[in-house]
Coordinates of C-alpha atoms and ligand atoms in Angstrom, one line a residue:
M1095 CA -4.3 1.1 38.9
A1096 CA -6.2 -1.9 38.9
S1097 CA -7.9 -3.0 42.2
P1098 CA -6.8 -6.0 44.4
G1099 CA -8.9 -8.9 42.7
S1100 CA -9.6 -7.3 39.4
P1101 CA -8.3 -9.3 36.6
G1102 CA -4.8 -8.6 36.3
G1103 CA -4.5 -6.9 39.4
E1104 CA -1.4 -7.2 41.6
G1105 CA -1.5 -10.0 43.9
D1106 CA -5.0 -11.6 42.4
G1107 CA -4.6 -15.3 42.2
R1108 CA -7.5 -15.5 39.7
E1109 CA -5.7 -14.0 36.9
R1110 CA -4.0 -16.9 35.7
R1111 CA -6.8 -19.2 36.2
G1112 CA -7.5 -21.2 32.6
T1113 CA -4.2 -20.5 30.9
G1114 CA -3.2 -24.0 31.8
G1115 CA 0.5 -23.5 32.3
W1116 CA 1.0 -21.4 29.4
D1117 CA 2.3 -18.4 31.3
E1118 CA 5.7 -18.6 29.5
V1119 CA 4.1 -18.4 26.3
L1120 CA 1.5 -15.6 27.1
D1121 CA 3.9 -13.3 28.9
G1122 CA 7.2 -14.5 26.8
E1123 CA 8.8 -13.1 24.1
A1124 CA 5.7 -13.9 21.8
G1125 CA 3.8 -12.1 24.3
L1126 CA 0.6 -13.6 21.9
V1127 CA -2.1 -12.7 24.7
A1128 CA -1.5 -8.9 24.0
P1129 CA -3.6 -7.7 21.2
G1130 CA -2.2 -7.6 18.1
G1131 CA 0.3 -10.3 18.7
E1132 CA -0.9 -12.2 16.3
W1133 CA 0.4 -9.5 13.5
R1134 CA 3.5 -8.4 15.5
S1135 CA 6.0 -7.8 12.4
A1136 CA 8.6 -5.1 11.5
L1137 CA 6.1 -3.2 9.4
W1138 CA 3.1 -3.5 12.0
R1139 CA 5.6 -1.8 14.5
T1140 CA 6.4 1.0 11.9
A1141 CA 2.7 1.2 11.6
Q1142 CA 1.9 1.1 14.9
Q1143 CA 4.5 3.7 15.8
R1144 CA 3.3 6.2 13.1
F1145 CA -0.1 5.5 14.3
E1146 CA 0.8 6.4 17.9
R1147 CA 2.3 9.2 17.2
A1148 CA -0.4 11.1 15.6
A1149 CA -2.6 9.7 18.0
D1150 CA -0.5 11.5 20.7
R1151 CA -0.4 14.5 19.0
L1152 CA -4.0 14.8 18.5
D1153 CA -4.7 13.6 21.8
L1154 CA -6.9 10.9 20.7
A1155 CA -9.2 9.1 23.3
P1156 CA -8.1 5.7 24.7
E1157 CA -11.3 4.3 23.6
L1158 CA -10.5 5.2 20.1
R1159 CA -6.9 4.2 20.0
E1160 CA -8.1 1.1 20.9
R1161 CA -10.9 0.7 18.4
L1162 CA -8.8 2.6 15.6
L1163 CA -5.0 0.4 15.6
E1164 CA -6.0 -3.2 15.7
P1165 CA -7.4 -4.8 12.0
R1166 CA -11.1 -5.9 12.4
R1167 CA -10.5 -9.0 10.7
S1168 CA -7.8 -11.2 9.4
L1169 CA -8.1 -14.4 7.5
T1170 CA -5.3 -16.9 6.7
V1171 CA -5.7 -19.8 4.1
N1172 CA -4.1 -22.6 3.3
F1173 CA -4.8 -24.3 0.1
P1174 CA -3.6 -26.9 -2.5
V1175 CA -2.7 -26.0 -6.0
R1176 CA -1.5 -28.5 -8.6
R1177 CA 1.7 -27.0 -10.4
D1178 CA 2.8 -27.9 -14.0
D1179 CA 4.7 -31.0 -13.0
G1180 CA 1.6 -32.4 -11.7
T1181 CA 2.8 -32.3 -8.0
V1182 CA 0.7 -30.3 -5.2
Q1183 CA 2.0 -27.6 -3.7
T1184 CA 0.3 -25.9 -0.5
F1185 CA 0.4 -22.0 -0.7
T1186 CA -0.6 -19.9 2.1
G1187 CA -2.8 -16.8 1.9
Y1188 CA -4.2 -13.8 3.9
R1189 CA -6.7 -11.0 3.7
V1190 CA -7.0 -7.9 6.4
Q1191 CA -9.7 -5.9 6.6
H1192 CA -8.8 -3.1 9.1
T1193 CA -11.9 -0.8 9.6
L1194 CA -15.5 -1.5 9.0
T1195 CA -16.4 1.9 10.3
M1196 CA -16.1 3.8 6.7
G1197 CA -17.4 1.2 4.2
P1198 CA -16.6 -1.6 2.6
T1199 CA -13.0 -2.7 2.5
K1200 CA -10.3 -2.1 -0.2
G1201 CA -6.8 -2.9 -0.8
G1202 CA -4.8 -4.6 -3.3
V1203 CA -3.7 -8.5 -3.3
R1204 CA 0.5 -9.1 -3.5
Y1205 CA 2.2 -11.9 -4.5
A1206 CA 5.7 -12.0 -3.1
P1207 CA 7.8 -14.5 -0.9
A1208 CA 7.8 -12.5 2.1
V1209 CA 3.9 -12.1 2.4
S1210 CA 2.6 -12.4 6.0
L1211 CA 0.1 -11.7 8.4
G1212 CA 2.0 -9.0 10.0
E1213 CA 3.0 -7.4 6.4
C1214 CA -1.2 -7.4 5.3
A1215 CA -2.1 -5.8 8.6
A1216 CA 0.1 -2.9 8.2
L1217 CA -0.4 -2.3 4.9
A1218 CA -4.2 -2.5 5.8
L1219 CA -3.9 0.0 8.5
W1220 CA -2.2 2.2 5.8
M1221 CA -5.1 1.8 3.3
T1222 CA -7.4 2.6 5.8
F1223 CA -5.9 6.6 6.8
K1224 CA -5.3 6.6 3.0
C1225 CA -8.9 6.2 1.8
A1226 CA -9.7 8.8 4.9
L1227 CA -7.1 11.4 3.7
L1228 CA -8.4 11.2 0.1
E1229 CA -12.1 11.2 1.7
L1230 CA -12.8 7.6 -0.3
P1231 CA -15.7 5.9 1.3
F1232 CA -13.5 2.9 2.2
G1233 CA -11.9 1.1 5.0
G1234 CA -8.8 -0.7 4.7
A1235 CA -7.4 -4.0 3.7
K1236 CA -4.5 -5.9 2.3
G1237 CA -4.0 -9.5 1.4
G1238 CA -1.5 -11.5 -0.8
V1239 CA -0.2 -15.0 -1.1
R1240 CA 3.3 -16.2 -0.2
C1241 CA 4.9 -17.4 -3.4
D1242 CA 7.7 -16.6 -5.7
P1243 CA 5.8 -15.2 -8.9
N1244 CA 8.9 -15.1 -10.9
R1245 CA 9.1 -19.3 -10.5
L1246 CA 5.7 -19.8 -11.3
S1247 CA 4.1 -20.1 -14.7
A1248 CA 0.9 -18.3 -16.3
D1249 CA -1.2 -21.3 -15.7
E1250 CA 0.2 -21.7 -12.3
L1251 CA -0.7 -18.4 -11.3
E1252 CA -3.8 -18.2 -12.7
R1253 CA -4.6 -21.5 -10.5
I1254 CA -3.7 -19.8 -7.2
T1255 CA -5.4 -16.5 -8.0
R1256 CA -8.7 -18.4 -8.8
R1257 CA -8.3 -20.8 -5.7
Y1258 CA -7.1 -18.0 -3.6
A1259 CA -10.6 -15.9 -4.4
S1260 CA -12.6 -18.9 -3.9
E1261 CA -11.0 -19.3 -0.1
I1262 CA -11.3 -15.2 0.6
F1263 CA -15.1 -15.6 -0.7
P1264 CA -16.8 -15.5 2.2
I1265 CA -15.4 -12.4 3.7
I1266 CA -15.3 -10.5 0.1
G1267 CA -17.9 -8.5 -2.1
P1268 CA -18.4 -5.3 -3.9
D1269 CA -20.2 -4.0 -0.7
R1270 CA -17.8 -5.8 1.8
D1271 CA -14.4 -5.7 0.4
I1272 CA -12.9 -4.7 -3.0
P1273 CA -9.5 -6.2 -3.7
A1274 CA -7.4 -4.6 -6.4
P1275 CA -3.9 -5.0 -8.0
D1276 CA -0.3 -4.7 -5.8
M1277 CA 2.9 -6.2 -6.4
A1278 CA 3.1 -8.8 -8.9
T1279 CA -0.7 -8.4 -9.8
G1280 CA -2.5 -6.8 -12.3
E1281 CA -5.2 -6.8 -15.0
R1282 CA -4.2 -10.5 -15.8
E1283 CA -4.9 -11.6 -12.1
M1284 CA -8.0 -9.1 -11.4
A1285 CA -9.6 -10.5 -14.7
W1286 CA -9.5 -14.4 -13.2
F1287 CA -10.4 -12.8 -9.8
M1288 CA -13.5 -11.4 -10.9
D1289 CA -14.3 -14.6 -13.4
T1290 CA -14.0 -16.8 -10.2
Y1291 CA -16.2 -14.8 -8.1
S1292 CA -18.8 -14.2 -10.7
Q1293 CA -19.1 -17.7 -11.5
Q1294 CA -19.8 -18.5 -7.6
V1295 CA -22.6 -16.0 -7.9
G1296 CA -23.6 -17.2 -11.1
H1297 CA -23.6 -13.6 -12.8
P1298 CA -21.2 -10.7 -13.8
V1299 CA -20.0 -8.9 -11.1
P1300 CA -17.5 -6.6 -12.6
E1301 CA -17.3 -4.6 -9.1
I1302 CA -16.0 -7.2 -7.1
V1303 CA -12.5 -5.9 -8.0
T1304 CA -10.8 -2.7 -9.3
G1305 CA -7.6 -2.7 -11.9
K1306 CA -9.6 -5.0 -14.1
P1307 CA -9.2 -4.9 -18.3
L1308 CA -11.2 -2.2 -19.5
V1309 CA -13.6 -4.7 -21.7
L1310 CA -14.8 -6.5 -18.3
G1311 CA -15.7 -3.3 -16.6
G1312 CA -11.9 -1.4 -16.0
T1313 CA -11.6 2.2 -15.9
A1314 CA -9.9 4.4 -18.3
G1315 CA -6.4 5.3 -16.8
R1316 CA -6.4 2.9 -13.7
K1317 CA -3.2 1.0 -15.1
F1318 CA -1.1 3.9 -14.6
A1319 CA -2.9 5.5 -11.9
T1320 CA -0.5 5.2 -8.9
G1321 CA 2.3 6.2 -11.1
L1322 CA 0.7 8.9 -12.4
G1323 CA -0.7 9.8 -9.2
V1324 CA 3.1 9.8 -7.8
V1325 CA 3.8 12.6 -10.7
Y1326 CA 0.9 15.1 -10.0
C1327 CA 2.0 14.8 -6.1
I1328 CA 5.6 15.7 -6.9
E1329 CA 4.4 18.7 -9.6
A1330 CA 1.7 19.8 -6.4
V1331 CA 4.7 19.4 -4.2
L1332 CA 7.3 21.3 -6.1
D1333 CA 4.2 23.9 -6.9
H1334 CA 3.9 24.4 -3.0
L1335 CA 7.6 24.7 -3.1
G1336 CA 8.1 27.2 -5.7
D1337 CA 10.1 25.1 -7.8
D1338 CA 10.1 23.6 -11.1
L1339 CA 10.2 19.9 -12.4
G1340 CA 12.6 21.1 -15.4
R1341 CA 15.1 21.4 -12.7
Q1342 CA 15.1 18.2 -10.9
R1343 CA 17.2 15.4 -11.1
V1344 CA 15.4 12.4 -10.0
A1345 CA 16.0 8.6 -9.0
V1346 CA 13.7 6.0 -9.1
Q1347 CA 14.1 2.7 -7.1
G1348 CA 11.7 0.2 -9.1
F1349 CA 10.4 -0.4 -12.8
G1350 CA 7.4 -2.0 -12.2
N1351 CA 4.0 -1.1 -12.7
V1352 CA 4.8 2.3 -10.3
G1353 CA 8.3 3.2 -10.8
A1354 CA 8.5 2.9 -14.6
V1355 CA 5.7 5.0 -15.0
V1356 CA 7.0 7.6 -12.6
A1357 CA 10.2 7.8 -14.7
R1358 CA 8.7 7.9 -17.8
E1359 CA 6.1 10.2 -17.3
L1360 CA 8.4 12.6 -15.2
A1361 CA 10.8 12.5 -17.7
A1362 CA 8.1 13.2 -20.7
R1363 CA 7.3 16.3 -18.7
G1364 CA 11.1 17.6 -18.7
A1365 CA 12.8 16.3 -15.3
T1366 CA 16.1 14.7 -15.8
I1367 CA 16.2 10.8 -14.9
V1368 CA 19.4 10.0 -13.2
A1369 CA 19.1 6.7 -12.0
V1370 CA 16.4 3.7 -12.0
S1371 CA 16.7 0.0 -10.5
D1372 CA 14.7 -3.2 -10.4
V1373 CA 15.5 -6.7 -8.9
S1374 CA 18.1 -7.5 -11.5
G1375 CA 20.3 -4.3 -10.9
G1376 CA 20.3 -0.6 -11.4
L1377 CA 21.3 2.0 -14.2
V1378 CA 22.8 5.2 -13.6
A1379 CA 23.6 8.2 -15.9
P1380 CA 24.3 11.8 -14.6
D1381 CA 23.0 13.6 -17.9
G1382 CA 19.9 11.7 -18.0
L1383 CA 18.8 8.4 -19.1
D1384 CA 17.0 8.1 -22.5
L1385 CA 13.7 6.6 -21.0
P1386 CA 11.9 5.3 -24.2
D1387 CA 15.4 3.2 -24.7
V1388 CA 15.1 2.1 -21.3
M1389 CA 11.4 1.3 -21.8
S1390 CA 12.0 -0.8 -24.8
W1391 CA 15.0 -2.6 -23.5
V1392 CA 12.7 -4.0 -20.5
G1393 CA 9.8 -4.4 -22.9
E1394 CA 12.1 -6.7 -24.9
H1395 CA 14.4 -8.4 -22.0
R1396 CA 11.6 -7.9 -18.9
F1397 CA 14.9 -6.8 -16.5
L1398 CA 17.1 -4.0 -16.6
R1399 CA 20.1 -6.0 -16.5
G1400 CA 22.5 -5.3 -19.8
C1401 CA 20.7 -2.2 -20.5
P1402 CA 23.2 -0.2 -22.5
A1403 CA 21.2 3.2 -21.4
G1404 CA 23.5 3.8 -18.7
R1405 CA 26.3 2.6 -16.2
A1406 CA 25.2 -0.4 -14.4
V1407 CA 24.9 -0.2 -10.3
S1408 CA 23.7 -2.6 -7.9
R1409 CA 20.3 -1.9 -6.9
T1410 CA 20.7 -0.8 -3.9
D1411 CA 23.3 2.0 -5.0
V1412 CA 20.3 3.9 -6.8
L1413 CA 19.3 4.8 -3.4
E1414 CA 22.5 6.6 -2.8
T1415 CA 22.8 8.5 -6.1
P1416 CA 23.0 12.4 -5.9
C1417 CA 20.0 13.7 -7.4
D1418 CA 16.9 16.3 -6.0
I1419 CA 14.1 13.9 -5.5
L1420 CA 14.6 10.0 -4.6
V1421 CA 11.3 7.8 -5.6
P1422 CA 11.6 4.7 -3.6
A1423 CA 8.8 2.6 -5.5
A1424 CA 9.8 -0.8 -4.6
L1425 CA 9.4 -2.8 -1.5
E1426 CA 9.2 -1.4 2.1
H1427 CA 11.6 -0.8 4.5
Q1428 CA 14.3 0.3 2.1
L1429 CA 15.6 3.5 3.3
T1430 CA 17.2 2.1 6.5
A1431 CA 19.3 3.8 9.8
R1432 CA 21.8 1.9 7.9
N1433 CA 22.0 3.6 4.5
V1434 CA 20.0 6.5 4.9
G1435 CA 23.2 8.6 5.9
R1436 CA 24.4 8.2 2.4
V1437 CA 21.1 9.0 0.7
D1438 CA 22.0 12.5 -1.3
C1439 CA 18.5 14.1 -2.2
R1440 CA 16.1 17.0 -1.2
L1441 CA 12.9 15.4 -1.1
V1442 CA 12.3 11.6 -0.8
V1443 CA 8.9 10.8 -2.6
E1444 CA 7.3 7.1 -1.5
A1445 CA 5.6 5.6 -4.1
A1446 CA 6.0 2.0 -2.1
N1447 CA 4.2 1.3 0.8
G1448 CA 6.4 1.9 3.8
P1449 CA 9.5 2.1 2.3
V1450 CA 11.6 4.3 5.0
T1451 CA 11.9 2.9 8.6
P1452 CA 11.2 5.1 11.3
E1453 CA 15.0 5.3 12.4
A1454 CA 15.7 6.5 8.5
D1455 CA 12.7 9.0 9.1
E1456 CA 14.3 10.5 12.0
R1457 CA 17.5 11.1 10.0
L1458 CA 16.2 12.4 7.3
A1459 CA 14.2 14.8 9.2
A1460 CA 17.5 15.7 11.1
R1461 CA 19.3 16.6 7.6
G1462 CA 16.2 18.7 6.3
I1463 CA 15.2 16.4 3.7
A1464 CA 11.3 16.5 3.2
V1465 CA 9.3 13.3 2.9
V1466 CA 6.1 13.1 0.5
P1467 CA 4.4 10.3 2.5
D1468 CA 3.2 6.7 1.2
L1469 CA -0.5 7.7 2.4
L1470 CA -0.5 10.8 -0.2
A1471 CA 2.3 9.6 -2.7
N1472 CA 0.8 6.9 -3.8
A1473 CA -3.0 7.2 -3.2
G1474 CA -3.5 7.6 -7.0
G1475 CA -4.2 4.0 -7.4
V1476 CA -6.7 3.6 -4.9
T1477 CA -8.4 6.7 -5.8
V1478 CA -8.7 5.7 -9.4
S1479 CA -10.1 2.0 -8.2
Y1480 CA -12.6 4.1 -6.7
F1481 CA -13.3 5.8 -9.4
E1482 CA -13.5 2.5 -11.5
W1483 CA -15.9 1.0 -8.4
V1484 CA -18.5 4.1 -8.9
Q1485 CA -18.4 3.8 -12.8
D1486 CA -19.2 0.0 -12.3
Q1487 CA -22.2 0.6 -9.9
Q1488 CA -23.4 3.4 -12.5
K1489 CA -23.4 0.9 -15.3
Y1490 CA -21.2 4.2 -17.1
S1491 CA -17.9 5.1 -18.4
W1492 CA -15.9 8.1 -17.7
T1493 CA -13.2 8.9 -20.3
E1494 CA -9.6 9.1 -20.0
D1495 CA -9.2 12.2 -19.4
E1496 CA -12.0 12.8 -16.9
V1497 CA -10.4 10.3 -14.8
A1498 CA -7.0 12.0 -14.7
S1499 CA -8.4 15.6 -14.1
R1500 CA -10.6 13.9 -11.0
L1501 CA -7.6 12.4 -10.0
Q1502 CA -5.2 15.5 -10.2
R1503 CA -7.7 17.5 -8.3
Q1504 CA -8.1 15.0 -5.4
L1505 CA -4.5 14.8 -5.0
R1506 CA -4.1 18.6 -4.8
T1507 CA -6.6 18.8 -2.3
G1508 CA -5.1 15.5 -0.3
L1509 CA -1.6 17.8 -0.5
R1510 CA -3.4 20.9 0.8
R1511 CA -5.1 18.9 3.8
V1512 CA -1.5 17.6 4.7
V1513 CA 0.2 21.1 4.4
D1514 CA -2.5 22.8 6.2
T1515 CA -2.4 20.0 9.1
A1516 CA 1.3 20.1 9.3
E1517 CA 1.3 23.8 9.8
Q1518 CA -1.7 23.8 12.4
L1519 CA -0.2 20.8 14.2
D1520 CA 3.5 21.8 13.9
V1521 CA 4.3 18.2 12.8
D1522 CA 5.9 16.6 9.4
W1523 CA 4.1 15.8 6.5
R1524 CA 3.8 12.1 7.4
A1525 CA 2.3 13.0 10.8
A1526 CA 0.1 15.1 9.6
A1527 CA -1.2 13.1 6.7
H1528 CA -1.8 10.3 9.4
C1529 CA -3.8 12.9 11.8
V1530 CA -5.9 13.6 8.7
G1531 CA -7.0 9.9 8.4
I1532 CA -7.4 9.4 12.2
E1533 CA -9.4 12.1 13.0
R1534 CA -11.9 11.2 10.2
V1535 CA -12.1 7.6 10.8
G1536 CA -12.0 8.5 14.8
E1537 CA -15.0 11.0 14.5
A1538 CA -17.1 8.0 12.3
A1539 CA -16.2 5.4 15.1
R1540 CA -17.3 7.8 17.5
L1541 CA -20.4 8.9 16.0
R1542 CA -21.3 5.2 15.3
A1543 CA -20.7 4.1 18.8
I1544 CA -20.3 0.5 20.2
Y1545 CA -23.1 -2.0 19.3
P1546 CA -24.2 -4.0 21.1
Ligands
LIG1346 N1 -2.4 -1.5 -3.9 C1 -2.6 -0.2 -4.5 C2 -2.6 0.7 -2.7 O1 -1.6 0.1 -2.3 C3 -3.8 -0.1 -4.4 C4 -5.2 -0.6 -3.9 C5 -6.8 -0.4 -4.4 O2 -6.5 0.2 -5.6 O3 -7.4 -0.7 -3.9 O4 -3.0 1.5 -2.7

C-alpha cells in the first residue's frame, strides 16, 4: 500500500500536480500514462497475457517482470516517398527493440496495411523469447512500414525500403540490431537495405541484414528456412507422439514464403495436403492436392484463384477443413473464439506469429487439440539468420547440407526443452516455450543487474 503522501497514495494532493488538466487522458480509456500505453493493441494484449501466464507459473520476481515485458526502444518514422506518378506520399514505419540484454536485437521487417507500433511491439517480444528458446545470442526486434505492397511498383518499394533503412539507421547495426525478411519482404528488399546501409558507412556491410541473396553474403538455405523449420518441427513432434508423417492429412493457410514451402516439403515427404489458401482464396482436395501443379499455377498466375487442382473455397474455409494437422502460415489472430469451434484437426502448428487468440487457445486445449507454438514452430527463419550472421562475421560459407542439419538439430533440441519443461511445470507447450525463454532472459537480466 502506498503511504499517505507518497506519489499515487490515497488522499495525496500532489500526485496530480503537473498534469495540466490532462487527468482525463491519463486516466481515461486510452490510459496513456500506464507503461505500455503506447503499444496497446489486440496483439500486444495477447503477447502480454502469454508473458504473464508464464511469469506467474515461474513465480518470476516482480522486478524482472517489469524489466522483461515492455520493449526497451521503439522508433516511429514518417517519411516522404515519390510515387511513380510524381506525387509524394508519406509512409509510417516502425522499429521496436524489445530486449537489449542478450546481444544485438534481431527480427524481421514487414510491409502490410495494418503494421502498427502495437503489432511490432508484440512481435518483437516474441522474437526475444524465440531467440532465447533456441539459445541464439539475440534480443528480439521487429519493424515494418504501413503500406499495401500489392499496390506498389518495384521502384516504389525500392524507394520505401531505402528511405526506411536510412530513417532507422541511427539505431541499427551488425552489433546493435539486424533486420531480416518478414511478411512481403525477401531477398530483394534485403539487398536494397544492405546497399543503403553500406552506402551510408562507406563500405560493404553484409552482416547488417540477414536473408540476403547468396552473392551479397546470404547463406545457403535461408530462403526456405522458416518453412523447412516448420517441417522439421512437425517431424520431431510426430516422432515424439510416435506417429508417422505418411499418415497425416494437412491443411495450410497461407501460400507465401512459409506456407508454400511447408506444403511442398510435407507433400514431398509423403503427407497428404488436403487444403491450401492465399489472399485470393482456398483450394480443397480431400484426396490430396498435386503440389507441383499448384506451385506452377502460382508461378504463372501469382495467386491460387482459378487453380484447377482442387475445389475452390474461401480462404477462411481452409481453417475448417477436416485434417490431422492444421498449419496457419499467414496472419495473426486467424483462429478466434468465433471459428475455433469448427476447426477439425488433432494438431495446430503455428507457422505464422500469433495466429491463435488466447480464447481460441483455451478452446483448443479443452478439446484436446495440441498447439506447437510459434516460438518454436517458426523459429527456423531466425535460426538460419543467425547462421548467416555468423558466416558473414567469419567471412566463411557453409554448405546447404550443413545449414539444414544444424537447423534440424537446433529445432529438435528446442522441442526437447519445450516438452521437458511442459512436463516439469505441468503446462502446455506454449506456456513451456515462454517459460524457457523467460527464465533464460530473466537470468541474464538479473546477472547484468541495473546500471546506473
Ligand atoms: N521474420 C522472421 C521471424 O518472425 C525471421 C526474423 C529473422 O530472421 O531475424 O521469426
